[in-house]
Short mmCIF file of C-alpha atoms and ligand atoms in Angstrom, two decimals:
data_model
loop_
_atom_site.label_atom_id
_atom_site.label_comp_id
_atom_site.label_asym_id
_atom_site.label_seq_id
_atom_site.Cartn_x
_atom_site.Cartn_y
_atom_site.Cartn_z
CA MET W 1 75.89 152.12 58.60
CA VAL W 2 75.18 152.11 54.88
CA ASP W 3 78.49 151.32 53.21
CA HIS W 4 77.41 151.34 49.59
CA CYS W 5 74.98 153.21 47.37
CA PRO W 6 71.43 151.95 48.03
CA ALA W 7 70.49 152.61 44.39
CA CYS W 8 73.42 151.18 42.43
CA ALA W 9 75.72 149.46 45.01
CA HIS W 10 78.72 151.70 44.13
CA VAL W 11 81.00 152.30 47.13
CA ALA W 12 82.60 155.70 46.42
CA ALA W 13 80.69 158.82 47.46
CA ALA W 14 81.25 162.55 47.95
CA PRO W 15 80.36 164.22 51.29
CA LEU W 16 77.25 166.39 51.25
CA LEU W 17 75.80 167.23 54.68
CA ASP W 18 76.96 166.46 58.23
CA ASP W 19 74.50 167.21 61.03
CA ARG W 20 72.62 165.70 63.93
CA GLN W 21 68.85 165.97 64.11
CA PRO W 22 65.95 164.21 65.82
CA LEU W 23 63.51 162.09 63.85
CA ALA W 24 61.56 164.49 61.67
CA THR W 25 58.41 162.70 60.65
CA LEU W 26 57.80 159.52 62.65
CA ALA W 27 58.17 160.46 66.30
CA TRP W 28 55.08 162.63 67.04
CA PRO W 29 56.21 163.90 70.47
CA ARG W 30 53.25 164.55 72.77
CA SER W 31 54.74 167.41 74.82
CA GLU W 32 57.27 170.18 74.51
CA ALA W 33 59.50 168.36 76.98
CA ALA W 34 59.30 165.14 75.00
CA ALA W 35 60.05 167.04 71.81
CA ARG W 36 63.10 168.74 73.32
CA ALA W 37 64.37 165.47 74.78
CA MET W 38 64.42 163.63 71.47
CA PRO W 39 67.86 162.21 70.69
CA ALA W 40 69.85 163.79 67.88
CA LEU W 41 70.60 161.19 65.23
CA PRO W 42 73.57 161.34 62.88
CA LEU W 43 73.09 162.70 59.37
CA ASP W 44 76.06 161.83 57.17
CA PHE W 45 74.58 162.44 53.75
CA VAL W 46 76.82 161.66 50.80
CA ARG W 47 76.35 161.55 47.05
CA CYS W 48 77.19 158.44 45.04
CA VAL W 49 79.71 159.63 42.49
CA ASP W 50 78.57 157.03 40.01
CA CYS W 51 74.77 157.29 39.79
CA GLY W 52 74.27 160.59 41.70
CA HIS W 53 72.13 159.08 44.47
CA VAL W 54 72.01 160.82 47.87
CA TYR W 55 72.04 158.71 51.03
CA ASN W 56 72.73 158.86 54.75
CA ARG W 57 75.77 156.72 55.45
CA ALA W 58 75.05 156.85 59.22
CA PHE W 59 71.46 155.60 58.90
CA SER W 60 70.29 152.68 61.00
CA TYR W 61 66.87 151.17 60.37
CA ASP W 62 66.69 150.20 64.05
CA ALA W 63 66.68 153.89 65.06
CA VAL W 64 63.35 154.46 63.30
CA PRO W 65 60.35 153.43 65.44
CA TYR W 66 58.03 152.30 62.66
CA GLY W 67 56.00 150.27 65.13
CA ASP W 68 55.03 153.24 67.34
CA GLN W 69 53.21 155.54 64.93
CA PRO W 70 51.65 155.08 61.54
CA ASN W 71 53.59 156.80 58.79
CA ARG W 72 51.15 159.62 58.20
CA MET W 73 51.27 161.12 54.80
CA PHE W 74 49.27 164.11 53.71
CA ASN W 75 47.22 162.87 50.80
CA ALA W 76 44.25 165.22 50.66
CA GLY W 77 45.95 168.07 48.81
CA VAL W 78 44.48 168.91 45.43
CA GLY W 79 47.74 168.31 43.65
CA TRP W 80 48.26 164.91 45.21
CA SER W 81 44.72 163.76 44.43
CA GLY W 82 45.04 164.60 40.77
CA PHE W 83 48.42 162.92 40.61
CA VAL W 84 47.13 159.80 42.37
CA ARG W 85 44.18 159.63 39.94
CA ARG W 86 46.60 159.80 37.03
CA LEU W 87 48.79 157.12 38.60
CA VAL W 88 45.80 154.79 39.16
CA GLY W 89 45.01 155.08 35.46
CA ARG W 90 48.60 154.35 34.46
CA ALA W 91 48.82 151.39 36.85
CA LEU W 92 45.60 149.73 35.65
CA ASP W 93 46.26 150.33 31.98
CA GLY W 94 46.99 146.95 30.39
CA LEU W 95 46.08 144.86 33.45
CA PRO W 96 43.51 142.05 33.19
CA GLU W 97 39.82 142.64 34.03
CA ALA W 98 40.21 141.12 37.49
CA PRO W 99 43.86 141.78 38.36
CA THR W 100 45.81 140.66 41.39
CA VAL W 101 47.59 143.66 42.86
CA VAL W 102 50.19 143.67 45.66
CA GLU W 103 51.17 146.86 47.43
CA ILE W 104 54.37 146.82 49.49
CA GLY W 105 54.09 149.24 52.43
CA TYR W 106 50.45 150.24 51.84
CA GLY W 107 50.39 152.60 54.86
CA ASP W 108 46.85 153.93 55.24
CA GLY W 109 45.72 151.87 52.24
CA HIS W 110 44.39 154.80 50.19
CA PHE W 111 46.16 153.86 46.98
CA LEU W 112 45.18 150.20 47.13
CA ALA W 113 41.59 151.29 47.86
CA ALA W 114 41.68 153.66 44.89
CA LEU W 115 42.84 150.82 42.63
CA ALA W 116 40.15 148.48 43.97
CA ALA W 117 37.46 151.12 43.44
CA ALA W 118 38.61 151.77 39.89
CA ARG W 119 38.78 148.07 38.97
CA PRO W 120 36.41 146.10 41.23
CA GLY W 121 36.52 142.31 41.12
CA GLY W 122 40.27 142.01 41.42
CA ARG W 123 42.32 140.85 44.38
CA TYR W 124 44.09 143.66 46.27
CA VAL W 125 46.69 142.52 48.81
CA GLY W 126 48.65 144.96 50.96
CA PHE W 127 51.80 144.22 52.96
CA ASP W 128 52.84 146.53 55.79
CA PRO W 129 53.96 145.47 59.27
CA HIS W 130 52.56 148.75 60.62
CA GLY W 131 49.80 149.48 58.14
CA ALA W 132 46.18 150.40 58.80
CA GLN W 133 43.58 147.71 59.49
CA ALA W 134 41.22 146.70 56.71
CA ALA W 135 38.13 148.88 56.61
CA ASP W 136 37.06 147.54 53.28
CA ASP W 137 36.26 143.97 52.22
CA ALA W 138 37.81 144.63 48.84
CA LEU W 139 41.28 144.81 50.43
CA GLU W 140 43.33 142.00 51.96
CA LEU W 141 45.76 143.73 54.32
CA ARG W 142 48.56 141.75 55.91
CA ALA W 143 50.66 143.01 58.82
CA ALA W 144 53.80 141.48 57.36
CA LEU W 145 56.84 142.26 55.25
CA PHE W 146 56.62 141.33 51.59
CA GLU W 147 58.88 138.36 50.88
CA PRO W 148 59.31 138.01 47.10
CA ALA W 149 60.49 134.39 47.20
CA SER W 150 57.30 133.15 48.88
CA HIS W 151 54.65 135.80 48.16
CA LEU W 152 55.25 136.05 44.43
CA PRO W 153 54.49 132.38 43.71
CA GLU W 154 51.65 132.43 46.25
CA LEU W 155 49.83 135.46 44.82
CA ARG W 156 51.08 135.61 41.21
CA PRO W 157 50.39 139.37 41.05
CA ASP W 158 49.81 141.28 37.84
CA LEU W 159 50.95 144.50 39.50
CA ILE W 160 53.34 145.25 42.37
CA VAL W 161 53.11 148.74 43.84
CA ALA W 162 55.67 150.39 46.15
CA ARG W 163 55.01 154.07 46.69
CA HIS W 164 57.12 156.12 49.12
CA VAL W 165 58.64 152.97 50.56
CA LEU W 166 61.98 152.47 48.82
CA GLU W 167 63.51 155.67 50.26
CA HIS W 168 63.05 154.23 53.76
CA LEU W 169 64.94 150.99 53.10
CA GLU W 170 68.65 150.45 53.62
CA SER W 171 68.76 148.35 50.45
CA PRO W 172 65.93 149.13 48.02
CA LEU W 173 67.96 147.68 45.16
CA ALA W 174 68.15 144.35 47.01
CA LEU W 175 64.35 144.24 47.35
CA LEU W 176 63.86 144.88 43.63
CA GLN W 177 66.53 142.33 42.70
CA ARG W 178 64.77 139.74 44.88
CA VAL W 179 61.47 140.54 43.16
CA GLU W 180 63.12 140.06 39.77
CA ALA W 181 64.79 136.81 40.83
CA ALA W 182 61.52 135.38 42.16
CA ALA W 183 59.63 136.49 39.05
CA VAL W 184 62.23 134.79 36.83
CA ALA W 185 62.24 131.65 38.98
CA HIS W 186 58.44 131.28 38.83
CA ASP W 187 58.00 132.49 35.27
CA LEU W 188 55.91 135.51 36.33
CA ARG W 189 55.85 138.89 34.58
CA PRO W 190 54.34 141.38 37.05
CA LEU W 191 54.31 145.07 36.30
CA GLY W 192 55.99 147.25 38.93
CA LEU W 193 54.81 150.73 39.85
CA LEU W 194 57.47 152.33 42.02
CA GLU W 195 57.47 155.87 43.32
CA VAL W 196 59.82 157.93 45.50
CA PRO W 197 60.50 161.60 46.27
CA CYS W 198 62.83 163.20 43.73
CA VAL W 199 65.73 165.52 44.66
CA ASP W 200 66.73 166.71 41.19
CA ARG W 201 66.03 170.27 42.39
CA LEU W 202 68.59 170.12 45.22
CA TRP W 203 71.46 171.12 42.98
CA ALA W 204 69.84 174.20 41.46
CA THR W 205 68.03 175.40 44.60
CA GLY W 206 70.46 174.57 47.41
CA ARG W 207 67.58 173.07 49.41
CA THR W 208 68.72 171.22 52.55
CA VAL W 209 65.42 170.36 54.25
CA ASP W 210 64.84 167.23 52.18
CA LEU W 211 67.70 165.54 54.02
CA PHE W 212 66.18 164.20 57.23
CA TYR W 213 66.79 160.98 59.06
CA GLU W 214 63.86 158.77 58.07
CA HIS W 215 64.75 159.02 54.40
CA VAL W 216 68.00 157.10 54.12
CA SER W 217 67.77 157.49 50.36
CA HIS W 218 67.09 160.47 48.15
CA PHE W 219 66.64 159.60 44.53
CA THR W 220 67.53 161.69 41.55
CA THR W 221 65.87 160.77 38.28
CA ALA W 222 69.16 159.22 37.20
CA SER W 223 69.75 157.19 40.37
CA PHE W 224 66.14 155.95 40.37
CA GLY W 225 66.45 154.84 36.75
CA ARG W 226 69.79 153.20 37.49
CA MET W 227 68.29 151.26 40.40
CA LEU W 228 65.42 149.99 38.24
CA ALA W 229 67.83 148.93 35.52
CA ARG W 230 70.18 147.25 38.04
CA SER W 231 67.25 145.19 39.37
CA GLY W 232 67.12 143.36 36.04
CA ALA W 233 63.56 144.52 35.34
CA GLU W 234 62.71 146.01 31.96
CA VAL W 235 62.23 149.74 32.56
CA MET W 236 59.17 150.92 30.61
CA ALA W 237 58.86 154.50 31.86
CA VAL W 238 60.45 156.90 34.32
CA GLU W 239 58.29 159.99 34.83
CA HIS W 240 57.67 162.80 37.27
CA GLY W 241 54.66 163.95 39.21
CA TYR W 242 53.74 166.78 41.52
CA ASP W 243 55.79 169.38 39.71
CA GLY W 244 58.88 167.19 39.62
CA GLU W 245 58.91 166.46 43.36
CA VAL W 246 58.31 162.75 42.88
CA VAL W 247 59.61 160.31 40.34
CA PHE W 248 57.87 157.08 39.44
CA GLY W 249 58.73 154.19 37.23
CA LEU W 250 56.87 151.44 35.47
CA ALA W 251 58.93 148.29 35.04
CA ARG W 252 58.26 144.75 33.88
CA PHE W 253 59.73 142.12 36.17
CA GLY W 254 60.62 138.58 35.14
CA VAL W 255 61.64 139.24 31.55
CA SER W 256 65.43 139.20 31.95
CA SER W 257 66.63 136.46 29.62
CA GLN W 258 70.14 136.83 31.04
CA GLN W 259 68.98 136.11 34.59
CA ARG W 260 66.77 133.28 33.34
CA ASP W 261 69.72 131.77 31.45
CA HIS W 262 72.13 132.11 34.37
CA ALA W 263 69.63 130.59 36.80
CA ALA W 264 68.85 127.71 34.42
CA GLU W 265 72.54 127.08 33.78
CA ALA W 266 73.22 127.05 37.52
CA ALA W 267 70.37 124.60 38.16
CA ALA W 268 71.58 122.24 35.42
CA TRP W 269 75.17 122.41 36.63
CA ARG W 270 74.10 121.81 40.22
CA ALA W 271 72.05 118.75 39.23
CA ALA W 272 74.95 117.39 37.16
CA ALA W 273 77.42 117.92 40.02
CA ALA W 274 75.07 116.13 42.41
CA ALA W 275 74.72 113.21 39.99
CA ALA W 276 78.50 113.04 39.43
CA LEU W 277 79.23 112.60 43.12
CA PRO W 278 77.92 109.01 43.55
CA THR W 279 79.07 108.06 40.03
CA ILE W 280 82.67 109.08 40.63
CA ARG W 281 82.70 107.73 44.18
CA ALA W 282 81.53 104.37 42.83
CA GLN W 283 84.28 104.43 40.18
CA LEU W 284 86.84 105.24 42.86
CA ASP W 285 85.65 102.26 44.93
CA GLU W 286 87.12 100.11 42.15
CA LEU W 287 90.34 102.12 41.94
CA ALA W 288 91.90 101.78 45.40
CA GLY W 289 95.66 102.11 45.10
CA ALA W 290 95.53 104.49 42.15
CA VAL W 291 98.06 107.33 42.22
CA VAL W 292 96.85 110.92 42.35
CA TRP W 293 98.94 113.49 40.49
CA GLY W 294 98.64 116.76 42.43
CA GLY W 295 97.95 117.45 46.08
CA THR W 296 97.06 121.13 46.33
CA GLY W 297 94.58 123.53 44.78
CA LYS W 298 92.22 121.81 42.36
CA ALA W 299 93.76 118.43 43.20
CA ALA W 300 93.04 118.96 46.92
CA ALA W 301 89.47 119.95 45.99
CA PHE W 302 89.11 116.67 44.05
CA LEU W 303 90.55 114.54 46.87
CA ASN W 304 88.20 116.12 49.41
CA ARG W 305 85.04 116.23 47.30
CA TYR W 306 85.25 112.59 46.23
CA GLY W 307 86.64 111.26 49.51
CA LEU W 308 90.06 109.91 48.42
CA ASP W 309 91.20 108.92 51.89
CA ALA W 310 94.84 108.14 52.69
CA ALA W 311 94.04 104.49 53.44
CA ARG W 312 92.75 103.70 49.94
CA PHE W 313 94.81 106.28 48.04
CA PRO W 314 98.09 106.64 49.94
CA LEU W 315 100.22 107.87 47.04
CA VAL W 316 99.87 111.50 45.94
CA VAL W 317 102.66 112.92 43.75
CA ASP W 318 103.30 116.40 42.41
CA SER W 319 105.32 117.97 39.59
CA ASP W 320 106.41 120.80 41.88
CA PRO W 321 109.39 119.87 44.09
CA ALA W 322 108.39 122.66 46.49
CA LYS W 323 105.21 120.76 47.36
CA VAL W 324 106.96 117.46 48.05
CA GLY W 325 106.92 116.65 51.76
CA THR W 326 103.86 118.77 52.47
CA PHE W 327 100.46 117.22 53.14
CA VAL W 328 97.14 117.23 51.30
CA PRO W 329 94.69 119.54 53.12
CA GLY W 330 91.90 117.55 54.72
CA THR W 331 92.81 114.03 53.59
CA GLY W 332 96.41 114.11 54.93
CA GLN W 333 98.49 112.20 52.33
CA ARG W 334 102.16 113.21 52.40
CA ILE W 335 102.93 114.54 48.91
CA ALA W 336 105.68 112.53 47.19
CA SER W 337 107.96 113.26 44.24
CA ARG W 338 106.70 112.13 40.86
CA ASP W 339 109.65 109.73 40.90
CA ALA W 340 107.64 107.52 43.27
CA LEU W 341 105.95 106.32 40.05
CA ARG W 342 109.18 104.90 38.69
CA GLY W 343 109.03 101.16 38.12
CA ARG W 344 105.22 101.03 38.42
CA PRO W 345 104.04 100.58 34.81
CA ASP W 346 100.75 99.08 36.05
CA ALA W 347 99.79 102.19 38.00
CA VAL W 348 96.55 103.99 37.31
CA VAL W 349 97.19 107.75 37.55
CA ILE W 350 94.33 110.15 38.33
CA VAL W 351 94.96 113.74 37.23
CA PRO W 352 92.42 116.03 38.96
CA SER W 353 93.57 119.17 37.09
CA GLN W 354 92.17 118.22 33.68
CA TRP W 355 93.61 121.28 31.93
CA ARG W 356 97.16 120.21 32.92
CA ALA W 357 96.75 116.55 31.97
CA ALA W 358 98.40 116.87 28.55
CA ASP W 359 101.40 118.58 30.15
CA ILE W 360 101.61 115.91 32.84
CA VAL W 361 101.49 113.08 30.28
CA ALA W 362 104.30 114.82 28.37
CA GLU W 363 106.24 115.28 31.61
CA MET W 364 105.85 111.56 32.43
CA ALA W 365 107.11 110.60 28.97
CA ALA W 366 110.11 112.93 29.25
CA ALA W 367 111.00 111.51 32.67
CA GLY W 368 110.62 107.92 31.46
CA LEU W 369 107.61 107.25 33.66
CA THR W 370 104.91 104.96 32.31
CA ALA W 371 101.44 104.13 33.63
CA ARG W 372 98.73 101.69 32.61
CA GLN W 373 96.07 104.39 32.41
CA VAL W 374 95.64 108.12 33.04
CA LEU W 375 92.17 109.18 34.25
CA ILE W 376 90.57 112.60 34.37
CA GLU W 377 87.17 113.77 35.57
CA HIS W 378 84.99 114.87 32.69
CA ALA W 379 81.23 115.36 32.34
CA GLY W 380 80.41 113.70 35.60
CA ARG W 381 82.67 110.66 35.52
CA LEU W 382 86.28 109.51 35.36
CA ILE W 383 87.39 108.85 31.80
CA ASP W 384 90.50 107.52 30.09
CA PHE W 385 92.57 110.53 29.03
CA ALA W 386 94.15 108.73 26.06
CA ARG W 387 91.08 106.99 24.63
CA ASP W 388 87.86 108.81 25.62
CA PRO W 389 86.69 112.08 24.00
CA HIS W 390 87.29 115.28 25.99
CA PRO W 391 88.30 118.90 25.27
CA TYR W 392 91.74 118.82 27.00
CA THR W 393 93.73 117.73 23.97
CA ARG W 394 96.31 120.49 23.64
CA GLU W 395 99.36 121.08 25.73
CA VAL W 396 99.05 124.30 27.69
CA GLU W 397 101.33 127.11 26.51
ZN1 ZN G 1 74.89 154.94 43.07
#
């Protein structure tokens, strides 16, 4: 079941073709009886109303026996050969003298071999769990899936090729996004050469025979371009070959400054949060008996994250009378009225919800409640709300 658009991740789609058919290209039945006995698989082709992509909602990767037969593609036609020659030239243009090239789903290896022949001296690595065996020392063929997170830093490719692969995957966008994320993480800038069949002609010709089971996805020029853009890669070209029947794209991975910034910001925040944990726990070790203002939501998150157990921090109060008498999730303190602070001018009050601290201080003053010190968590430690610098200076409207 494919519940969202493989190209753009949109969920709404318009119905296109309902049918049941046997596998069309990967089964290779050996007798008439075997051919007639093939199970009919569900075709529920729909069109993404956002990017225009066509996909089979009822597709299941497990129903396709990739391990049984090689995916045979007819490559000897005159038109194909000329197109492949042109593509080899485009792919190698701008690569170093001895490039490292990865091909995802190399199949019979003809394209990788063509690249290696055109630019000898490079490293040519193919990934395909069911690909052909190496017949050529120039190629390094691995019977494995390509895993961007590990294979990108291992091989540091200049070029990543995926031809007639993405239309077979339930989530081609996810694969490209993982390539982009790994390229950003390891500061790599590989070129991508991606190619799929193109169904732009479906709408004008009424053709139905493109829609068979093994191709879960059918790209239009627009949906292919949208997928490349959604991956985060910089799209350099989207062009057609073979009289418009295929569409290919050249894209630069690893150049998204937005993804780089978000990943760097996340890493810095994560490191700061990890450093804050022992700092604040050590501060709390000296603060047993302090009163916590707030027992639900962000306050409950604070009590649980920093381990404010009921033995050391028995008193939790709340501004909201509706919460009084309920218990703090996880740590178990019974939430008391703020009036429990009355007559305790030496109390240290911890306010976990920093953004409400000014309001709470005003509420304490209005109710005639005083405390020795009000603490909030800021920049990885507990600070004095009245004396230390912080951004929570205004009462919340
Ligand atoms: Zn879409």
